[in-house]
Amino acid sequence: MKRWIVALALSLALFAQAQSPGGSLTVSFKDDISTLDPAIGYDWQNWSIIKAIFGGLMDYQPGTTKLVPHFAQSYSISKDGKSYTFKLRKGIKFQNGREMLASDVKYSLERMLNPKTQSPGAGFYGGITGVEAFSSGKAQEVSGIKVLEPYTVQILLDKPDASFLHKMALNFSFIVPKEAVEKAGADFGHNPVGAGAFKLKEWKLGQQVVLEKNPDYFIKGLPYLDSITFLVGQDPNVAYLKLQRGEVDILGDGIPPAKFVDVMKDPKLKSQVVVGNQLMTGYITLNTQIKPLDNPKVRQALNMAINKERIVRLINNRAVVAVQVLPPGMPGYDPAYKGYAYDPTKAKQLLKEAGFPNGFSTVLYANNTDPNPRIAQAIQQDLSQIGVKVELKTQAQSTVIQAGGTKGQAPMIWSGGMAWIDDYPDPSDFYWPILSCSSAAPGGWNWPWYCNPALDKKAEAADAMVQPGQEAARAKAYQALFAEVMKDAPWIPIFHEKRYLMHTARVGGSDAILVDPIHTPVNYAQLWVKK
Amino acid sequence: MATYLAQRILQSVGVLWAVTVITFGLLYLLPADPARLVAGRSAPQEVVQRVRHELGLDRPLPLRYLGYLGGLARGDLGRSYTQKTRVSELLASRLVPTLELTLAGILFELLIGIPAGIIAALRRGSWLDQLVMLLSFTGVAAPQFVLGLLLLYLLAYKLALFPLGGYGGLDYLVLPALALGLAGGGWYARIMRSSMLEVLSQDYVRTARAKGLAGQVVVYKHALRNALLPIVAMIGSDLGTFMGGVVVVESVFGWPGIGQLTWQAIQTVDIPTILGAVTFTAFFIVLANLLADLVYPLLDPRVQYR
């Protein structure tokens, strides 16, 4: 017992010492940082930087997917689940020195919903009362966003939505000061002013972005770092050399594939790697509107014909095999669910029952960047074992996306490179945008063109479970819903990719922080430098 | 001269115009919907429609093209779909690094190619000639990506003589320029060698030698100047091509040139940026060729402006 106390005291002391403030870190990226406007940025690389500069009413407990109030002090949900009232913390300051008020929340949401802003996130907020009238130009404001008092804002929904609080933690709802937006105009994305842990210090186009600590950040003691530098245009192989030399602290694009095996074999290098889960699923879509894939038996047969273990080996085991739509770590994920086991004999039998004893011919679309053509070939080989002849179309990503969203065009698509990664950690994000009836529309991401109205109803019912005590029941409801999706087999789930963060030894932060499920690659506000 | 110049400029404008028509047409024929890409993966149809309208993509193609030309005439290349920044600003930020790399790259090509070509020509058939030709071939054939990584690994990582990529002072410029020089220098060496051999077999060189001039004087004063002529054309062409960006070298060395910008824009189907970059590149290619054509007669009196 005594020893235990000593150990605890010691680790607490270490902890306290480790998290001392100061210092700076450097992160490398291959691609440019496109914009830091929270209403516009929509890729993983920008998202975490935007999260460092801005913030929303809600956020997540660092290292977890648990929602907590952020700029909101507290919130309440009405009985019918259609009204959310947020009380803002007092004294939160934007980086231009002005205090944040409830009117800023209304302004920020309306700005994002204004079609002129061209926000790729507007679709998430269509459920707020009055949005349709506002974005079609019939109303001057969104009637469902009400400033009740200087620090109180109320948001009304057309129907209950249990994922609504997640949407208030999503970048698109982050709060911006009107005067700074109006001053910068369309260039706000390069002159961001938020109320987050860091503020923009320098932006050299195509070279680097430097953030510095916001001394007025409302969470005392955060961030630990004085500054953080993002080097862009860095080839991942060269960034890896820079990391070895300490010029880069975090590989923003991960470990270069060519080096992966070497790194994992070397104990010293491996100690600089943190492995985490990603809320993503890679899958093959089976177009339910194209013959003979319109036959559920055929789709089930194909589900049994793919050797997923082999595909995982093709990517150096950087993933776990998937048997269901939801990834591990997502509420509703069913660890007991077995799915369709790999069984070519049974698959052949099913095809025979479906009336295709000699198989058939079809087409598989895939992204043309490595490793996707290799994976597509493996799928082709597996399917040839049960007599299904697959023609491969490996094309540019945008072309594949276009084909997927065009009715009757792509019988099968391997999602690699475009796989579904969560917008927010809620199972509804794996249903409505990719498997619901409304998403089976031209230009949508429901590439199997799957529509089961009964499941839409179940999802709606689950989304109406908004009260705090209903989380478990809701997760169960989604679990049952996705089990039914898999009975219809519009997808062949293939794998859930893991995340590998490589950093220098001086980067401090628990493993949970370094592979924070909400932040890619890391949660910058929670990092520190070991001294 | 004046008529010639006017004619060539008119031609150049014609070429540039054709480039804009072709790129514009091709980009909008692409099987990808920019409105969809801007609107994001979760956007319902109505949101995509509104974005399409905001981007002006619901107007007929000829009208959009005229709008683009009108903007171009005013120096307004529009705003990037992904960054929302002015395309002209994006291009401007890449101009100086691109120019630096272009000039330094050509300098290395000349420094490597010309002496190598001369030596090979003067020692024609010897082992030295064969070695130079072998090396030049290797330089031309080696993938720039591998060559660049090799240079970085040896000279920057192992020996720490240069920075590990990135943009900054002269020390940052050396390796990417050398990578360009090693690849292009091979071509220069080959052209220089054959041109030198041709000139050395000319009557006037024989006359000069017969007059009793020293070998060195003949080579460097009489032969070299004429043998350099094809090199001028090559510089002109490289000037244009390099200003369009050298995607591979820029990517490996993290050099913020125009090629990197174009490549990233293509990945994201950022049409205004692609259009702007292509127009920018075409402008420099046309300009460089125009310059080469104008300089040529100054060096070779046999060529006249016509």
mmCIF file of C-alpha atoms in Angstrom, chain B:
data_model
loop_
_atom_site.group_PDB
_atom_site.id
_atom_site.type_symbol
_atom_site.label_atom_id
_atom_site.label_comp_id
_atom_site.label_asym_id
_atom_site.label_seq_id
_atom_site.Cartn_x
_atom_site.Cartn_y
_atom_site.Cartn_z
ATOM 1 C CA MET B 1 12.408 44.098 -87.245
ATOM 2 C CA ALA B 2 9.353 46.004 -86.012
ATOM 3 C CA THR B 3 6.982 44.112 -88.292
ATOM 4 C CA TYR B 4 8.643 40.867 -87.258
ATOM 5 C CA LEU B 5 8.206 41.718 -83.603
ATOM 6 C CA ALA B 6 4.589 42.721 -84.079
ATOM 7 C CA GLN B 7 3.927 39.537 -85.978
ATOM 8 C CA ARG B 8 5.528 37.342 -83.326
ATOM 9 C CA ILE B 9 3.702 39.083 -80.492
ATOM 10 C CA LEU B 10 0.415 38.670 -82.290
ATOM 11 C CA GLN B 11 1.209 34.993 -82.796
ATOM 12 C CA SER B 12 2.048 34.621 -79.120
ATOM 13 C CA VAL B 13 -1.230 36.166 -78.052
ATOM 14 C CA GLY B 14 -2.968 33.763 -80.417
ATOM 15 C CA VAL B 15 -1.213 30.794 -78.831
ATOM 16 C CA LEU B 16 -2.117 31.984 -75.336
ATOM 17 C CA TRP B 17 -5.732 32.431 -76.323
ATOM 18 C CA ALA B 18 -5.826 28.906 -77.748
ATOM 19 C CA VAL B 19 -4.343 27.586 -74.499
ATOM 20 C CA THR B 20 -7.096 29.207 -72.432
ATOM 21 C CA VAL B 21 -9.819 27.841 -74.722
ATOM 22 C CA ILE B 22 -8.435 24.314 -74.627
ATOM 23 C CA THR B 23 -7.768 24.211 -70.862
ATOM 24 C CA PHE B 24 -11.104 25.776 -70.065
ATOM 25 C CA GLY B 25 -12.907 23.284 -72.281
ATOM 26 C CA LEU B 26 -10.997 20.292 -70.939
ATOM 27 C CA LEU B 27 -11.436 21.238 -67.294
ATOM 28 C CA TYR B 28 -15.180 21.534 -67.573
ATOM 29 C CA LEU B 29 -15.452 18.339 -69.566
ATOM 30 C CA LEU B 30 -13.843 16.496 -66.656
ATOM 31 C CA PRO B 31 -16.111 13.878 -65.143
ATOM 32 C CA ALA B 32 -16.056 15.628 -61.776
ATOM 33 C CA ASP B 33 -18.527 18.128 -60.415
ATOM 34 C CA PRO B 34 -16.676 21.038 -58.800
ATOM 35 C CA ALA B 35 -19.827 22.218 -57.012
ATOM 36 C CA ARG B 36 -20.134 18.813 -55.418
ATOM 37 C CA LEU B 37 -16.505 18.858 -54.321
ATOM 38 C CA VAL B 38 -16.813 22.348 -52.844
ATOM 39 C CA ALA B 39 -20.123 21.534 -51.154
ATOM 40 C CA GLY B 40 -18.608 18.591 -49.320
ATOM 41 C CA ARG B 41 -19.445 14.930 -49.064
ATOM 42 C CA SER B 42 -22.389 15.285 -46.688
ATOM 43 C CA ALA B 43 -24.176 18.045 -48.580
ATOM 44 C CA PRO B 44 -27.738 17.409 -49.735
ATOM 45 C CA GLN B 45 -28.774 18.299 -53.304
ATOM 46 C CA GLU B 46 -30.153 21.759 -52.389
ATOM 47 C CA VAL B 47 -26.865 22.812 -50.811
ATOM 48 C CA VAL B 48 -24.951 21.626 -53.886
ATOM 49 C CA GLN B 49 -27.327 23.594 -56.124
ATOM 50 C CA ARG B 50 -26.752 26.753 -54.103
ATOM 51 C CA VAL B 51 -22.989 26.305 -54.219
ATOM 52 C CA ARG B 52 -23.198 25.708 -57.970
ATOM 53 C CA HIS B 53 -25.053 28.985 -58.325
ATOM 54 C CA GLU B 54 -22.580 30.850 -56.107
ATOM 55 C CA LEU B 55 -19.675 29.541 -58.178
ATOM 56 C CA GLY B 56 -21.469 30.600 -61.352
ATOM 57 C CA LEU B 57 -21.364 27.041 -62.634
ATOM 58 C CA ASP B 58 -25.039 27.126 -63.580
ATOM 59 C CA ARG B 59 -24.306 29.580 -66.390
ATOM 60 C CA PRO B 60 -23.705 28.258 -69.926
ATOM 61 C CA LEU B 61 -20.099 27.349 -70.699
ATOM 62 C CA PRO B 62 -19.441 30.094 -73.302
ATOM 63 C CA LEU B 63 -20.657 32.755 -70.875
ATOM 64 C CA ARG B 64 -18.393 31.374 -68.157
ATOM 65 C CA TYR B 65 -15.500 31.427 -70.581
ATOM 66 C CA LEU B 66 -16.175 35.035 -71.527
ATOM 67 C CA GLY B 67 -16.340 35.878 -67.820
ATOM 68 C CA TYR B 68 -12.981 34.230 -67.354
ATOM 69 C CA LEU B 69 -11.429 36.114 -70.298
ATOM 70 C CA GLY B 70 -12.857 39.376 -68.988
ATOM 71 C CA GLY B 71 -11.322 38.712 -65.587
ATOM 72 C CA LEU B 72 -8.024 37.752 -67.201
ATOM 73 C CA ALA B 73 -7.946 41.052 -69.081
ATOM 74 C CA ARG B 74 -8.341 42.873 -65.755
ATOM 75 C CA GLY B 75 -5.707 40.660 -64.154
ATOM 76 C CA ASP B 76 -8.360 38.913 -62.039
ATOM 77 C CA LEU B 77 -7.948 35.147 -62.118
ATOM 78 C CA GLY B 78 -10.766 34.491 -59.686
ATOM 79 C CA ARG B 79 -10.596 32.776 -56.315
ATOM 80 C CA SER B 80 -9.458 29.264 -55.540
ATOM 81 C CA TYR B 81 -12.315 26.837 -54.849
ATOM 82 C CA THR B 82 -10.506 25.215 -51.954
ATOM 83 C CA GLN B 83 -8.611 28.115 -50.415
ATOM 84 C CA LYS B 84 -10.947 30.990 -51.382
ATOM 85 C CA THR B 85 -7.768 33.038 -51.820
ATOM 86 C CA ARG B 86 -7.205 35.038 -54.988
ATOM 87 C CA VAL B 87 -5.476 32.825 -57.546
ATOM 88 C CA SER B 88 -3.258 35.758 -58.488
ATOM 89 C CA GLU B 89 -2.071 35.912 -54.871
ATOM 90 C CA LEU B 90 -1.325 32.185 -54.850
ATOM 91 C CA LEU B 91 0.620 32.469 -58.102
ATOM 92 C CA ALA B 92 2.479 35.561 -56.914
ATOM 93 C CA SER B 93 3.651 33.780 -53.767
ATOM 94 C CA ARG B 94 5.197 31.095 -55.964
ATOM 95 C CA LEU B 95 6.754 33.404 -58.531
ATOM 96 C CA VAL B 96 10.069 34.258 -56.871
ATOM 97 C CA PRO B 97 10.937 30.709 -55.733
ATOM 98 C CA THR B 98 10.060 29.405 -59.208
ATOM 99 C CA LEU B 99 12.204 32.032 -60.877
ATOM 100 C CA GLU B 100 15.115 31.291 -58.546
ATOM 101 C CA LEU B 101 14.952 27.572 -59.195
ATOM 102 C CA THR B 102 14.572 28.099 -62.934
ATOM 103 C CA LEU B 103 17.639 30.302 -63.227
ATOM 104 C CA ALA B 104 19.772 28.250 -60.859
ATOM 105 C CA GLY B 105 18.692 25.033 -62.584
ATOM 106 C CA ILE B 106 19.649 26.367 -66.000
ATOM 107 C CA LEU B 107 22.945 27.635 -64.596
ATOM 108 C CA PHE B 108 23.776 24.126 -63.352
ATOM 109 C CA GLU B 109 22.710 22.622 -66.670
ATOM 110 C CA LEU B 110 25.141 24.934 -68.452
ATOM 111 C CA LEU B 111 27.935 24.418 -65.935
ATOM 112 C CA ILE B 112 27.609 20.673 -66.279
ATOM 113 C CA GLY B 113 26.559 20.275 -69.877
ATOM 114 C CA ILE B 114 28.785 22.668 -71.787
ATOM 115 C CA PRO B 115 32.222 21.633 -70.467
ATOM 116 C CA ALA B 116 31.189 17.987 -70.674
ATOM 117 C CA GLY B 117 30.054 18.431 -74.274
ATOM 118 C CA ILE B 118 33.213 20.261 -75.296
ATOM 119 C CA ILE B 119 35.476 17.670 -73.696
ATOM 120 C CA ALA B 120 33.567 14.840 -75.327
ATOM 121 C CA ALA B 121 33.759 16.526 -78.729
ATOM 122 C CA LEU B 122 37.474 17.291 -78.510
ATOM 123 C CA ARG B 123 38.282 13.745 -77.358
ATOM 124 C CA ARG B 124 35.823 12.141 -79.699
ATOM 125 C CA GLY B 125 35.873 8.341 -79.539
ATOM 126 C CA SER B 126 38.133 8.241 -76.471
ATOM 127 C CA TRP B 127 37.197 6.627 -73.158
ATOM 128 C CA LEU B 128 36.555 10.135 -71.815
ATOM 129 C CA ASP B 129 33.991 10.748 -74.540
ATOM 130 C CA GLN B 130 32.311 7.473 -73.771
ATOM 131 C CA LEU B 131 32.282 8.173 -70.048
ATOM 132 C CA VAL B 132 30.740 11.608 -70.544
ATOM 133 C CA MET B 133 28.087 10.183 -72.818
ATOM 134 C CA LEU B 134 27.330 7.380 -70.375
ATOM 135 C CA LEU B 135 27.003 9.804 -67.465
ATOM 136 C CA SER B 136 24.870 12.196 -69.479
ATOM 137 C CA PHE B 137 22.602 9.348 -70.400
ATOM 138 C CA THR B 138 22.341 8.298 -66.768
ATOM 139 C CA GLY B 139 21.481 11.850 -65.749
ATOM 140 C CA VAL B 140 18.763 12.100 -68.356
ATOM 141 C CA ALA B 141 17.322 8.675 -67.636
ATOM 142 C CA ALA B 142 17.469 8.654 -63.813
ATOM 143 C CA PRO B 143 14.090 9.342 -62.221
ATOM 144 C CA GLN B 144 14.274 12.847 -60.730
ATOM 145 C CA PHE B 145 12.523 11.607 -57.626
ATOM 146 C CA VAL B 146 15.248 9.069 -56.903
ATOM 147 C CA LEU B 147 18.022 11.467 -57.888
ATOM 148 C CA GLY B 148 16.587 14.134 -55.588
ATOM 149 C CA LEU B 149 16.188 11.797 -52.636
ATOM 150 C CA LEU B 150 19.710 10.496 -53.173
ATOM 151 C CA LEU B 151 21.169 14.007 -53.156
ATOM 152 C CA LEU B 152 19.198 14.842 -50.037
ATOM 153 C CA TYR B 153 20.197 11.678 -48.268
ATOM 154 C CA LEU B 154 23.916 11.948 -49.049
ATOM 155 C CA LEU B 155 24.632 15.670 -49.083
ATOM 156 C CA ALA B 156 22.025 16.909 -46.629
ATOM 157 C CA TYR B 157 21.300 14.053 -44.253
ATOM 158 C CA LYS B 158 24.596 12.134 -44.081
ATOM 159 C CA LEU B 159 27.124 14.914 -44.705
ATOM 160 C CA ALA B 160 24.928 17.774 -43.482
ATOM 161 C CA LEU B 161 26.351 20.139 -46.094
ATOM 162 C CA PHE B 162 22.966 21.519 -47.066
ATOM 163 C CA PRO B 163 19.556 21.921 -45.407
ATOM 164 C CA LEU B 164 17.131 19.005 -45.708
ATOM 165 C CA GLY B 165 14.862 20.649 -48.240
ATOM 166 C CA GLY B 166 12.653 23.668 -47.730
ATOM 167 C CA TYR B 167 12.915 27.233 -48.875
ATOM 168 C CA GLY B 168 15.318 29.896 -47.693
ATOM 169 C CA GLY B 169 18.691 31.310 -48.679
ATOM 170 C CA LEU B 170 21.155 30.168 -51.323
ATOM 171 C CA ASP B 171 22.086 27.016 -49.402
ATOM 172 C CA TYR B 172 18.498 25.801 -49.816
ATOM 173 C CA LEU B 173 18.669 26.426 -53.556
ATOM 174 C CA VAL B 174 21.782 24.391 -54.350
ATOM 175 C CA LEU B 175 20.426 20.840 -54.141
ATOM 176 C CA PRO B 176 17.178 21.247 -56.069
ATOM 177 C CA ALA B 177 19.042 23.249 -58.738
ATOM 178 C CA LEU B 178 21.722 20.572 -58.875
ATOM 179 C CA ALA B 179 19.049 17.889 -59.306
ATOM 180 C CA LEU B 180 17.658 19.825 -62.243
ATOM 181 C CA GLY B 181 21.169 20.469 -63.567
ATOM 182 C CA LEU B 182 22.193 16.809 -63.442
ATOM 183 C CA ALA B 183 19.091 15.733 -65.310
ATOM 184 C CA GLY B 184 19.076 18.518 -67.905
ATOM 185 C CA GLY B 185 22.864 18.783 -68.130
ATOM 186 C CA GLY B 186 22.918 15.420 -69.867
ATOM 187 C CA TRP B 187 20.889 16.819 -72.734
ATOM 188 C CA TYR B 188 23.061 19.898 -72.928
ATOM 189 C CA ALA B 189 26.209 17.751 -73.062
ATOM 190 C CA ARG B 190 24.831 15.696 -75.934
ATOM 191 C CA ILE B 191 23.669 18.702 -77.942
ATOM 192 C CA MET B 192 26.920 20.565 -77.220
ATOM 193 C CA ARG B 193 28.979 17.592 -78.335
ATOM 194 C CA SER B 194 27.243 17.092 -81.672
ATOM 195 C CA SER B 195 27.055 20.802 -82.361
ATOM 196 C CA MET B 196 30.751 21.199 -81.566
ATOM 197 C CA LEU B 197 31.676 18.279 -83.815
ATOM 198 C CA GLU B 198 29.677 19.768 -86.628
ATOM 199 C CA VAL B 199 31.286 23.182 -86.278
ATOM 200 C CA LEU B 200 34.789 21.737 -85.976
ATOM 201 C CA SER B 201 34.341 20.071 -89.353
ATOM 202 C CA GLN B 202 33.363 23.350 -91.044
ATOM 203 C CA ASP B 203 35.538 25.010 -93.648
ATOM 204 C CA TYR B 204 36.146 28.183 -91.636
ATOM 205 C CA VAL B 205 37.584 26.197 -88.765
ATOM 206 C CA ARG B 206 39.915 24.446 -91.178
ATOM 207 C CA THR B 207 40.867 27.858 -92.585
ATOM 208 C CA ALA B 208 41.572 29.184 -89.114
ATOM 209 C CA ARG B 209 43.740 26.231 -88.347
ATOM 210 C CA ALA B 210 45.489 26.613 -91.728
ATOM 211 C CA LYS B 211 46.211 30.260 -90.868
ATOM 212 C CA GLY B 212 48.249 28.784 -88.057
ATOM 213 C CA LEU B 213 46.054 29.837 -85.150
ATOM 214 C CA ALA B 214 46.621 27.905 -81.963
ATOM 215 C CA GLY B 215 44.202 25.039 -81.292
ATOM 216 C CA GLN B 216 42.818 26.714 -78.160
ATOM 217 C CA VAL B 217 42.015 29.935 -79.963
ATOM 218 C CA VAL B 218 40.264 28.083 -82.756
ATOM 219 C CA VAL B 219 38.187 26.086 -80.362
ATOM 220 C CA TYR B 220 37.181 28.822 -77.934
ATOM 221 C CA LYS B 221 37.037 31.820 -80.236
ATOM 222 C CA HIS B 222 35.863 30.494 -83.555
ATOM 223 C CA ALA B 223 34.133 27.216 -82.949
ATOM 224 C CA LEU B 224 32.540 27.652 -79.526
ATOM 225 C CA ARG B 225 30.527 30.739 -80.337
ATOM 226 C CA ASN B 226 28.865 29.041 -83.252
ATOM 227 C CA ALA B 227 28.490 25.727 -81.499
ATOM 228 C CA LEU B 228 26.575 27.450 -78.685
ATOM 229 C CA LEU B 229 23.706 28.457 -80.941
ATOM 230 C CA PRO B 230 21.543 25.371 -80.405
ATOM 231 C CA ILE B 231 22.105 25.810 -76.664
ATOM 232 C CA VAL B 232 20.378 29.191 -76.789
ATOM 233 C CA ALA B 233 17.260 27.539 -78.146
ATOM 234 C CA MET B 234 17.446 24.964 -75.377
ATOM 235 C CA ILE B 235 17.770 27.632 -72.699
ATOM 236 C CA GLY B 236 14.712 29.307 -74.158
ATOM 237 C CA SER B 237 12.747 26.109 -73.962
ATOM 238 C CA ASP B 238 13.957 25.245 -70.431
ATOM 239 C CA LEU B 239 13.163 28.752 -69.228
ATOM 240 C CA GLY B 240 9.584 28.248 -70.265
ATOM 241 C CA THR B 241 9.244 24.699 -68.983
ATOM 242 C CA PHE B 242 10.878 25.339 -65.614
ATOM 243 C CA MET B 243 8.763 28.429 -65.041
ATOM 244 C CA GLY B 244 5.795 26.117 -65.429
ATOM 245 C CA GLY B 245 7.098 24.274 -62.436
ATOM 246 C CA VAL B 246 9.125 21.132 -61.983
ATOM 247 C CA VAL B 247 6.672 19.121 -59.960
ATOM 248 C CA VAL B 248 8.934 16.248 -58.965
ATOM 249 C CA VAL B 249 11.944 18.284 -57.890
ATOM 250 C CA GLU B 250 9.761 20.810 -56.069
ATOM 251 C CA SER B 251 7.938 18.024 -54.222
ATOM 252 C CA VAL B 252 11.060 16.183 -53.138
ATOM 253 C CA PHE B 253 12.828 19.308 -51.944
ATOM 254 C CA GLY B 254 9.776 21.019 -50.481
ATOM 255 C CA TRP B 255 10.346 23.963 -52.797
ATOM 256 C CA PRO B 256 7.297 26.267 -52.909
ATOM 257 C CA GLY B 257 7.249 26.548 -56.702
ATOM 258 C CA ILE B 258 4.434 26.809 -59.183
ATOM 259 C CA GLY B 259 4.574 23.090 -59.979
ATOM 260 C CA GLN B 260 3.612 22.098 -56.436
ATOM 261 C CA LEU B 261 0.688 24.502 -56.508
ATOM 262 C CA THR B 262 -0.526 23.156 -59.855
ATOM 263 C CA TRP B 263 -0.204 19.570 -58.717
ATOM 264 C CA GLN B 264 -2.155 20.175 -55.513
ATOM 265 C CA ALA B 265 -4.816 22.064 -57.452
ATOM 266 C CA ILE B 266 -5.195 19.145 -59.850
ATOM 267 C CA GLN B 267 -5.621 16.748 -56.929
ATOM 268 C CA THR B 268 -8.504 18.785 -55.565
ATOM 269 C CA VAL B 269 -9.991 19.781 -58.962
ATOM 270 C CA ASP B 270 -9.505 23.414 -57.966
ATOM 271 C CA ILE B 271 -10.365 24.690 -61.439
ATOM 272 C CA PRO B 272 -9.596 28.428 -61.052
ATOM 273 C CA THR B 273 -6.137 27.617 -59.692
ATOM 274 C CA ILE B 274 -5.426 25.054 -62.429
ATOM 275 C CA LEU B 275 -6.576 27.523 -65.092
ATOM 276 C CA GLY B 276 -4.493 30.300 -63.591
ATOM 277 C CA ALA B 277 -1.399 28.135 -63.305
ATOM 278 C CA VAL B 278 -1.712 26.814 -66.857
ATOM 279 C CA THR B 279 -2.196 30.301 -68.260
ATOM 280 C CA PHE B 280 0.762 31.525 -66.217
ATOM 281 C CA THR B 281 2.930 28.660 -67.487
ATOM 282 C CA ALA B 282 1.845 29.122 -71.091
ATOM 283 C CA PHE B 283 2.677 32.807 -70.797
ATOM 284 C CA PHE B 284 6.244 32.031 -69.754
ATOM 285 C CA ILE B 285 6.751 29.358 -72.405
ATOM 286 C CA VAL B 286 5.563 31.723 -75.110
ATOM 287 C CA LEU B 287 7.619 34.579 -73.682
ATOM 288 C CA ALA B 288 10.780 32.481 -73.441
ATOM 289 C CA ASN B 289 10.421 31.244 -76.997
ATOM 290 C CA LEU B 290 9.832 34.775 -78.197
ATOM 291 C CA LEU B 291 12.985 35.912 -76.403
ATOM 292 C CA ALA B 292 15.022 33.047 -77.838
ATOM 293 C CA ASP B 293 13.807 33.903 -81.336
ATOM 294 C CA LEU B 294 14.774 37.541 -80.803
ATOM 295 C CA VAL B 295 18.214 36.763 -79.393
ATOM 296 C CA TYR B 296 19.095 34.217 -82.040
ATOM 297 C CA PRO B 297 19.782 36.646 -84.910
ATOM 298 C CA LEU B 298 21.966 38.728 -82.615
ATOM 299 C CA LEU B 299 24.243 35.745 -82.129
ATOM 300 C CA ASP B 300 24.068 34.387 -85.645
ATOM 301 C CA PRO B 301 24.087 36.985 -88.406
ATOM 302 C CA ARG B 302 23.027 34.343 -90.907
ATOM 303 C CA VAL B 303 19.612 34.259 -89.263
ATOM 304 C CA GLN B 304 17.395 37.219 -90.022
ATOM 305 C CA TYR B 305 14.154 38.565 -88.585
ATOM 306 C CA ARG B 306 11.529 37.727 -91.115
#
